XYZ file of C-alpha atoms in Angstrom:
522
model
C 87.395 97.025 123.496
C 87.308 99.809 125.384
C 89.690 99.047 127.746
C 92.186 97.801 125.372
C 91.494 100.719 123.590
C 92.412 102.649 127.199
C 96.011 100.491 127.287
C 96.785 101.971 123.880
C 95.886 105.593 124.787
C 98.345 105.676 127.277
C 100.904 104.540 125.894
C 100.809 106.707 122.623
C 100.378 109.481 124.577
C 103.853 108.648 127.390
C 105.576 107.741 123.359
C 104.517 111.138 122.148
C 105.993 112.760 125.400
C 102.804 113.905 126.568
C 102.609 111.694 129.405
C 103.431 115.134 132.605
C 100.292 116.611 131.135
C 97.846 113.501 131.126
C 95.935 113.760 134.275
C 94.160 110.061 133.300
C 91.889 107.779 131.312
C 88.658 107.050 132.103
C 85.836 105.471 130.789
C 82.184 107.880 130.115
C 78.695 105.644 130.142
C 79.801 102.863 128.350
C 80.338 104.872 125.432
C 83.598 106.742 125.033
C 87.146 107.026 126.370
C 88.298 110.122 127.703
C 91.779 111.512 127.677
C 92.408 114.617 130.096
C 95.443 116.715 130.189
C 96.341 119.501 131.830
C 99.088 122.491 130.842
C 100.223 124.568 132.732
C 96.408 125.129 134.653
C 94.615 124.780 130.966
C 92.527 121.576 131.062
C 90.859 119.928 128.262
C 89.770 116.461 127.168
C 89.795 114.118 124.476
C 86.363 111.783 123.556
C 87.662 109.067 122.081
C 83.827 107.961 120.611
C 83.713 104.291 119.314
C 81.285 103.181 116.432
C 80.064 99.484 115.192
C 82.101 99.447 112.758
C 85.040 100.119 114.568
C 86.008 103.127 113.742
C 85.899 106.052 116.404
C 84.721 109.678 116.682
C 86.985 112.294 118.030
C 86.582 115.641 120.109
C 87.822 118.294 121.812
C 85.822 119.318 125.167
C 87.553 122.356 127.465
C 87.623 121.718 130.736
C 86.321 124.028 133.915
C 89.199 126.185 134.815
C 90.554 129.625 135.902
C 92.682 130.599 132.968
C 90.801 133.064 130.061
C 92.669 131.015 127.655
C 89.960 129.312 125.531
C 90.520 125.576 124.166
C 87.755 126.145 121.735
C 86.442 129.433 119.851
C 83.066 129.061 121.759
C 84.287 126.950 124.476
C 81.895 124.397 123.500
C 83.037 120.375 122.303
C 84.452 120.875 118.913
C 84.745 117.424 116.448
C 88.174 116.705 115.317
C 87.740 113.704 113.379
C 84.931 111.008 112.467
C 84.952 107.853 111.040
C 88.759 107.618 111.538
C 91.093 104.697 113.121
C 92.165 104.648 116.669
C 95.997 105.215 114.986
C 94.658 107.871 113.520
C 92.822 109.331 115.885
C 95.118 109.291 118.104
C 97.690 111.389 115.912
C 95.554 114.008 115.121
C 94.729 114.014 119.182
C 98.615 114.024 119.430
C 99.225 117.190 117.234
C 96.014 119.270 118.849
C 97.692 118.840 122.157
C 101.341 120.096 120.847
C 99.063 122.863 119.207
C 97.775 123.652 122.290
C 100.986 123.608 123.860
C 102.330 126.389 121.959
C 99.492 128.781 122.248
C 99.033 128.159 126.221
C 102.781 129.281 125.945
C 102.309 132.145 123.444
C 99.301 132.922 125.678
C 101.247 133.247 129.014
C 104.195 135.140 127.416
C 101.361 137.656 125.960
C 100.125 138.385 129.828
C 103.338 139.003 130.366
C 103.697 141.654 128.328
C 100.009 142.927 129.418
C 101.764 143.279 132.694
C 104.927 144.892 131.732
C 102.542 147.487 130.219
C 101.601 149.487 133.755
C 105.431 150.393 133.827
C 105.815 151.249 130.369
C 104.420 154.169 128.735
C 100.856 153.856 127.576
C 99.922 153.596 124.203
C 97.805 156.436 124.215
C 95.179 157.641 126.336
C 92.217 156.445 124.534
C 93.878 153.049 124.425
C 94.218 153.389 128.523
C 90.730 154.574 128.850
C 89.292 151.459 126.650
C 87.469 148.619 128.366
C 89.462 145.681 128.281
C 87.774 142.819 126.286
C 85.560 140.609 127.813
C 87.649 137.770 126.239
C 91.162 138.109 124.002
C 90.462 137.269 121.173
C 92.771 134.924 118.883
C 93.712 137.029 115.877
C 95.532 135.692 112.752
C 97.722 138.694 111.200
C 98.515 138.332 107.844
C 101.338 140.743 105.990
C 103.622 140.266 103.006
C 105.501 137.031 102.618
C 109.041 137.301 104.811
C 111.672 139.096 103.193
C 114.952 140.663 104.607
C 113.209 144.091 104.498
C 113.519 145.929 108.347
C 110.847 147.829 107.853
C 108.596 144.778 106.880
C 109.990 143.148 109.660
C 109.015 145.776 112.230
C 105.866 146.805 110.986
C 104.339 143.219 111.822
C 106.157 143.119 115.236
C 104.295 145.673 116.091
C 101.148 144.633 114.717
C 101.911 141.701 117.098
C 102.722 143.856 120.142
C 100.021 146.217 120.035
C 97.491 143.405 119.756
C 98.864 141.771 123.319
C 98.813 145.307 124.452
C 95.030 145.506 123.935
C 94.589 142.238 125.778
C 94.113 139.818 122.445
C 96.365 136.777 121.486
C 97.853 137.507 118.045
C 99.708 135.007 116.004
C 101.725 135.792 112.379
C 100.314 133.958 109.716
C 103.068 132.421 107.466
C 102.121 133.060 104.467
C 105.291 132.561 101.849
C 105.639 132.487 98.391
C 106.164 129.077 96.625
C 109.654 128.101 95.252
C 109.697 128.164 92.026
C 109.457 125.096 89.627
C 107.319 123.280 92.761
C 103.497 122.219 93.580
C 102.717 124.006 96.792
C 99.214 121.703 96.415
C 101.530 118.319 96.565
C 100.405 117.228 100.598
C 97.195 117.030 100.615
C 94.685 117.341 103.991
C 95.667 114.238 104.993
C 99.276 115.555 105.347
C 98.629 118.748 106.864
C 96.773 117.229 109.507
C 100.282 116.115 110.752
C 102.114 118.935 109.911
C 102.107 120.990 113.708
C 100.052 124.246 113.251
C 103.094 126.477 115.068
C 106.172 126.827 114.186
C 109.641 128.630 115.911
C 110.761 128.950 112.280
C 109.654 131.300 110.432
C 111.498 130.325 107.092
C 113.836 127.671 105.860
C 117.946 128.044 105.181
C 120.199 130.369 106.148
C 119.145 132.992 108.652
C 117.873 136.218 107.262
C 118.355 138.950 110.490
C 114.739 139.950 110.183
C 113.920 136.409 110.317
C 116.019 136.148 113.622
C 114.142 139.350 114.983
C 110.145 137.758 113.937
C 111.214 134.470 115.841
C 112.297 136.319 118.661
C 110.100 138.994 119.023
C 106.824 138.318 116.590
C 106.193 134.531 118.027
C 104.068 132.406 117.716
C 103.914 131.765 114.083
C 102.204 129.584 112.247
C 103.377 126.681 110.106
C 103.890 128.105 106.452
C 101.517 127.954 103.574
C 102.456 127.907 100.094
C 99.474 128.676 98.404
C 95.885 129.700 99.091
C 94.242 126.028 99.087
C 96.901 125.361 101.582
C 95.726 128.184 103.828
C 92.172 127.785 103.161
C 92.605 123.669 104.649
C 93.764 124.839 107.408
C 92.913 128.122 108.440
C 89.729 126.801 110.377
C 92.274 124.903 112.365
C 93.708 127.914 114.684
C 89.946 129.063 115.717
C 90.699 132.858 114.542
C 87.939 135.081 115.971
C 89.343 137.518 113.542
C 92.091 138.450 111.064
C 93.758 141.188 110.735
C 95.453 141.958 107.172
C 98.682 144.426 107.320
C 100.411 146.698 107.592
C 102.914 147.536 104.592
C 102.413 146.782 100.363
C 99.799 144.215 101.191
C 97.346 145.314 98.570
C 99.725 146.370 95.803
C 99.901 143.711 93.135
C 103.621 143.834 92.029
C 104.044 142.800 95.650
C 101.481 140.805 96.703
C 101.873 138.782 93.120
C 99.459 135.677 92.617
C 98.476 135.626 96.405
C 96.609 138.844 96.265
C 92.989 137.411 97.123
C 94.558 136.284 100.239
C 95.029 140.079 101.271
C 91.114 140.294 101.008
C 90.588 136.565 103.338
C 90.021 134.888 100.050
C 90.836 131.934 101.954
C 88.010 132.450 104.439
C 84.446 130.065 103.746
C 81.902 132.438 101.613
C 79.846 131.979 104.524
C 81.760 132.666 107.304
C 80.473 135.515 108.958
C 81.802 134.572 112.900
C 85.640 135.745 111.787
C 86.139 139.030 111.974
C 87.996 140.235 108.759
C 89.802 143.918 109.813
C 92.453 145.842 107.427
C 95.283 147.468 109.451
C 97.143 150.497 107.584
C 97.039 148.360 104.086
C 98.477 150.152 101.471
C 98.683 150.231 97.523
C 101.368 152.003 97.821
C 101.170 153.828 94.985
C 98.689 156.940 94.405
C 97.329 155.551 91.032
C 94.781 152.311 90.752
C 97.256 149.596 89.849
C 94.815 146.675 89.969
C 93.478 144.853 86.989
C 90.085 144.427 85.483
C 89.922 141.102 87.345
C 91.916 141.883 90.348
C 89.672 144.521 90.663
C 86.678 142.692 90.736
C 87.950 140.209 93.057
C 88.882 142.802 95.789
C 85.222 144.845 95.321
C 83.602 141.455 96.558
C 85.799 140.127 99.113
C 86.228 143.707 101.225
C 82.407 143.737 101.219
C 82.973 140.628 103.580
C 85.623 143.082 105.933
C 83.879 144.235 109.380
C 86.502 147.309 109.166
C 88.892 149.205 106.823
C 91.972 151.464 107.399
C 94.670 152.279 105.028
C 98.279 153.863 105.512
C 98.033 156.257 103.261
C 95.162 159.379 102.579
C 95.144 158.469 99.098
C 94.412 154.981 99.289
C 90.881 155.936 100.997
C 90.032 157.790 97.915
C 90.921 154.335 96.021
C 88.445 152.032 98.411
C 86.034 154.355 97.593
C 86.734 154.749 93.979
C 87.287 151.630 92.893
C 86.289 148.958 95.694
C 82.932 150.417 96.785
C 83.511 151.009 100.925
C 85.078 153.438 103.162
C 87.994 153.553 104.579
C 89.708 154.920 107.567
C 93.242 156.934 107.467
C 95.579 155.320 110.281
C 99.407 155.226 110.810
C 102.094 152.606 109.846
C 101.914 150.600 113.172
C 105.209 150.718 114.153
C 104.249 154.300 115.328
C 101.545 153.316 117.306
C 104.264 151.996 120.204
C 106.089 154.468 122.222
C 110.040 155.210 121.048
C 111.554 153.573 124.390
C 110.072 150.517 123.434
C 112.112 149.885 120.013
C 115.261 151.328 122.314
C 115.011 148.591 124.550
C 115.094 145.606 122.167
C 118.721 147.232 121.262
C 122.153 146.209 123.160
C 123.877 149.216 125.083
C 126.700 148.916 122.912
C 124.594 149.200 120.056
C 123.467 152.581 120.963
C 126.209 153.582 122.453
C 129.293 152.981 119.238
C 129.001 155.958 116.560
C 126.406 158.184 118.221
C 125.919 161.506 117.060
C 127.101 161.027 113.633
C 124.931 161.305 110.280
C 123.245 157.939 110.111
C 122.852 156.998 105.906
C 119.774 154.562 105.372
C 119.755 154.096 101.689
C 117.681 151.136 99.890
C 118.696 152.243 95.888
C 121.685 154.032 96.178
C 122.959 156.971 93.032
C 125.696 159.447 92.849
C 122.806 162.184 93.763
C 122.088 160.664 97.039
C 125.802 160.156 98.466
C 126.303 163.781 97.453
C 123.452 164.449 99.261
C 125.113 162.458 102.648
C 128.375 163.701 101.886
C 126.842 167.361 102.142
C 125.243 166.986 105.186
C 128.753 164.980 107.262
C 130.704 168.003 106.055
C 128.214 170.750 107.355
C 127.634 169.353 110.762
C 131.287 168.073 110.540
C 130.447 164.883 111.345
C 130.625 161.107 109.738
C 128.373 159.406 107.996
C 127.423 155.486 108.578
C 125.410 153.154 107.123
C 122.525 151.337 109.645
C 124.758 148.449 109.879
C 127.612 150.563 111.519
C 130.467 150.669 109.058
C 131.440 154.137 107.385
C 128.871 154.859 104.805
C 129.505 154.344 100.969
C 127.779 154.291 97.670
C 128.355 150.215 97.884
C 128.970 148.498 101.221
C 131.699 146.438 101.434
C 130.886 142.742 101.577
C 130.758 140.500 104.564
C 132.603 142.649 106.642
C 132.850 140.815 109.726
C 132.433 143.745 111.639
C 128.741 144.677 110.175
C 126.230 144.840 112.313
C 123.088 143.499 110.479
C 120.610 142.906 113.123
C 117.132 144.866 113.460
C 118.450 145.831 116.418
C 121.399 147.353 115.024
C 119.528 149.034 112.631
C 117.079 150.700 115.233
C 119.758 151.748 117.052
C 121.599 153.520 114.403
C 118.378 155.389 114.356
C 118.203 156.481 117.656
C 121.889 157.918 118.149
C 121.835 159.703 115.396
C 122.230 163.248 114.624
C 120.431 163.439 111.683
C 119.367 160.851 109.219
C 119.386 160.895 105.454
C 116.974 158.005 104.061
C 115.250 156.551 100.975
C 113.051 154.142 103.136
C 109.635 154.902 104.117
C 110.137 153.402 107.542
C 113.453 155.089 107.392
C 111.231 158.272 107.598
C 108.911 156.752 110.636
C 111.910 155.783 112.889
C 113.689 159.338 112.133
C 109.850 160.709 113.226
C 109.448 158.792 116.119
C 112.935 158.938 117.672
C 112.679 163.006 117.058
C 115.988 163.111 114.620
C 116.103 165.461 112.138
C 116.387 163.754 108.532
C 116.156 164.064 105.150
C 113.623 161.910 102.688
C 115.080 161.312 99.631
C 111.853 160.281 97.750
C 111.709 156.585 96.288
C 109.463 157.081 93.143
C 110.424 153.169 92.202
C 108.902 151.970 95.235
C 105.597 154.339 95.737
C 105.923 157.792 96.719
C 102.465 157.945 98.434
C 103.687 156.606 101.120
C 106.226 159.631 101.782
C 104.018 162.447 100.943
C 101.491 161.046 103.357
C 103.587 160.248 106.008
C 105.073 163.209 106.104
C 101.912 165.497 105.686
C 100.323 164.200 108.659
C 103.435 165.923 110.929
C 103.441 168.693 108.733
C 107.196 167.852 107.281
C 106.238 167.970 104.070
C 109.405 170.138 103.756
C 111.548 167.461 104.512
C 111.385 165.036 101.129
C 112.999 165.725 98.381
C 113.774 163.960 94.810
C 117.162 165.464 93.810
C 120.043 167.703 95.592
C 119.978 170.514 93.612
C 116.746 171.472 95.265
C 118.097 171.109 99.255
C 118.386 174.428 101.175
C 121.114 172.616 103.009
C 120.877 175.506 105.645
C 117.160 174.765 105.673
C 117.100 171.529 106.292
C 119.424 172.008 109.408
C 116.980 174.544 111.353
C 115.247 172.614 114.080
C 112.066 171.027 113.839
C 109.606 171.809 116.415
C 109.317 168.008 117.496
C 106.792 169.094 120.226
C 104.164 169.480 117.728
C 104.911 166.634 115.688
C 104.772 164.428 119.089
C 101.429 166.344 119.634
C 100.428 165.292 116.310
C 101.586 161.431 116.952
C 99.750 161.455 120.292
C 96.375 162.578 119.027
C 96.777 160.506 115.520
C 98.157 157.342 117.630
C 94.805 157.854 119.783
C 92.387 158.028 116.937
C 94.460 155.036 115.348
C 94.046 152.443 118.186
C 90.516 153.630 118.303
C 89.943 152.129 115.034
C 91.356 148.905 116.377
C 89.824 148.887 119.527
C 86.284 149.331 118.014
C 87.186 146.621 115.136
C 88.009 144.332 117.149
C 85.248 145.074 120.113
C 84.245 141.069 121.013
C 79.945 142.024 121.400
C 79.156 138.425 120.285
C 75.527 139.455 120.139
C 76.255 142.412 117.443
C 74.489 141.467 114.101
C 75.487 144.993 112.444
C 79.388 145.545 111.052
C 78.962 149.519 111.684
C 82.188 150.180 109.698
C 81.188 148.558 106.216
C 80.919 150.144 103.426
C 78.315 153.075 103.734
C 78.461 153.557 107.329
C 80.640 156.032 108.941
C 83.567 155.217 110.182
């Protein structure tokens, strides 16, 4: 049996184009067949386990090697199946490896970037000073569904990015709202088991720009879930030692809609307590308590579970307290916790070079009030306004204009040439703040001004937002802001910041304490 078994091994495996990584099949005691493969210096083996009644075990068992990259959470034999048929067995076996696969390549491309680190500037100097972890850990980040908002877009990029930077192995969770009218419950386990954990797609149809940007520069991602029993089947899957949930309007229900628990690790086991559950600049985005009675009660129980808590906005830590029972820690948006060259080099030369030094218009809900607003500014510097996407800025863009530039690279650049910046967006703020431009924030009541007067009252521009024109001191607004204190403000805020990180996500596997829960100082 076994050796027939042996024949058949093989050949699925040369079928399923694994056949350059299978080093060979041999036979253990007797008892079980044993598949090894090697990628790229990661080995591991498969026990193929027979029983009497001929069905077979299978597991997972890493291999001795000099890569850090870990086949299994504890680097232990892990079960993958029992009581299954050699077919069967040896598809599940099949997707593992192309599993594997794409982390060992995710892996290697993070190093990478580890490396590139030492001639880039340093995060901050805390981050420098840190002791590198022991292991990287594998961290699931989970943010708001994908939409075809730049901000959104950037925020978990560099969620991603800072991660690697630290010396971990992040991957996006793809978490998506259902269509509507379907059963995101229809495939059941059995069907997910041959659905590949990683995807280069990170959603379906046409294109979105920011879904162009996350495939290039937010990889890997994980296959898409539909619902919360979805994610809960298969979470266990990836071997998270932790998950990190945000940034952005992750815990503000008119956002998050019916997937809200999964903002708290809903979808984590009651009794898991070897994932790490960590909040990273969540926000409610709004200063008022917008939850329910239920929704309310939900989150009080499931952030008990969280090892650490930080919020975007000063407010919202009033709000844990209030209403959900633990403390929270103050941190910024994370797409200021990377240095400004970095965002400058994703962009094309031409990019930064076409339009600079004009009045760069970001405007997410535009009204007659704001244009006049632009319009005042382009004639006092005598300058002209564009929109992020390079055409001439109006009240309504002109449709498919072939000569729009769309990209988040685009956008970011439109930023960075600018000579000042008149925005709506609250990351339109943080990009105007990080590349030093001098702006205008034209506050966004509809979608939560929190999030401005925060922002801005940790640089000490409080000066700078505004809700209507007829309160500008145009002449005001064009003095000079003294951008060496706000970058002294970044570097000390960026350095307490990736402190919280750094000590959330510290890998002491013998620690039996979470010394940031609720009650504890953080």
């Amino acid at each position: 049996m076994l050796e027939e078994y042996s024949n058949r091994i093989e050949i699925f495996l040369r079928a399923a184009g694994l056949q350059p990584h299978l080093v060979k099949v041999w036979t253990y005691d007797n008892a079980c067949l044993v598949a090894d493969l090697n990628y790229k210096g990661v080995r591991f083996g498969f026990d193929f386990t027979p029983s009497e009644n001929g069905l077979l075990t299978l597991d997972i068992s890493p291999r001795r090697y000099k890569s850090a990259f870990r086949v299994t959470a504890n680097g232990r034999k892990k079960r993958l199946a029992q009581g299954v048929s050699l077919d069967r067995a040896l598809k599940v076996a099949r997707t593992k490896t192309r599993q594997l696969i794409s982390e060992i390549d995710g892996y290697i491309e993070s190093r990478r970037s580890l490396s590139a680190v030492a001639n880039a500037p340093q995060l901050s100097a805390r981050a420098e000073a840190a002791p590198k972890p022991s292991k990287p850990l594998k961290v699931g980040v989970l943010t708001l569904p994908p939409r075809t908002n730049f901000g959104g877009a950037l925020q978990a990029h560099a969620v991603m990015e800072v991660l690697r930077r630290l010396g971990h192995a992040p991957v996006l969770i793809n978490r998506q709202h259902p269509a509507p009218d379907t059963d995101p419950d229809a495939a059941g386990s059995a069907q997910d088991a041959e659905i590949p954990l990683l995807t280069t797609s990170f959603a379906a149809g046409k294109k979105a720009p920011t879904f162009l940007f996350t495939e290039k520069y937010t990889s890997p991602i994980t296959r898409p879930f539909y619902s919360p029993a979805q994610l809960s089947r298969n979470v266990g899957r990836y071997d998270f030692d932790a998950i990190v949930v945000g940034s952005d309007q992750v815990w503000r229900p008119q956002y998050a809609r019916n997937i809200l628990s999964d903002f708290f690790c809903g979808f984590l086991p009651e009794d898991d307590s070897r994932t790490k559950r960590i909040s990273y600049a969540a926000s409610f985005g709004a200063p008022d308590w917008e939850f329910d009675a239920e929704q309310t009660r939900m989150a009080a129980h499931l952030i008990k579970k969280f090892d650490a808590v930080s919020v975007r906005e000063d407010g919202a830590v009033e709000l844990c307290r209030n209403h959900l029972g633990v403390d929270a820690q103050h941190v910024l948006d994370p797409t200021l916790l990377l240095p400004a060259d970095h965002y400058a080099k994703l962009c094309l030369p031409k990019q930064l070079s076409s339009n600079s030094g004009q009045v760069t218009a970001y405007i997410l809900d535009t009204s007659s009030d704001k244009t006049r607003v632009i319009n005042a500014v382009s004639r006092k510097l005598s300058v002209k306004a564009y929109s992020t996407d390079g055409l001439r800025y109006t009240a309504k863009a002109p449709a498919n204009d072939a000569k729009a530039d769309m990209t988040v690279e685009g956008w970011l650049a439109a930023f960075h040439k600018a000579a000042f910046v008149v925005t709506d967006s609250f990351h339109g703020c943080v990009f105007s703040i990080l590349f030093n431009k001098p702006f205008i924030a034209y506050g966004n009541p509809a979608r939560g001004m929190a999030r401005f007067t925060s922002l801005l009252k940790m640089f000490g521009l409080e000066d700078r937002l505004v809700v209507k024109s007829s309160e500008i001191d145009l002449d005001q607004m064009l003095q000079p802001i003294d951008w060496n204190a706000v970058n002294g403000r970044l570097e000390k805020l960026r350095g307490q910041s990736l402190g919280f990180l750094i000590a959330a996500l510290g890998d002491d596997d013998k620690a039996t304490e979470r010394p940031l829960l609720a009650g504890a100082s953080a």
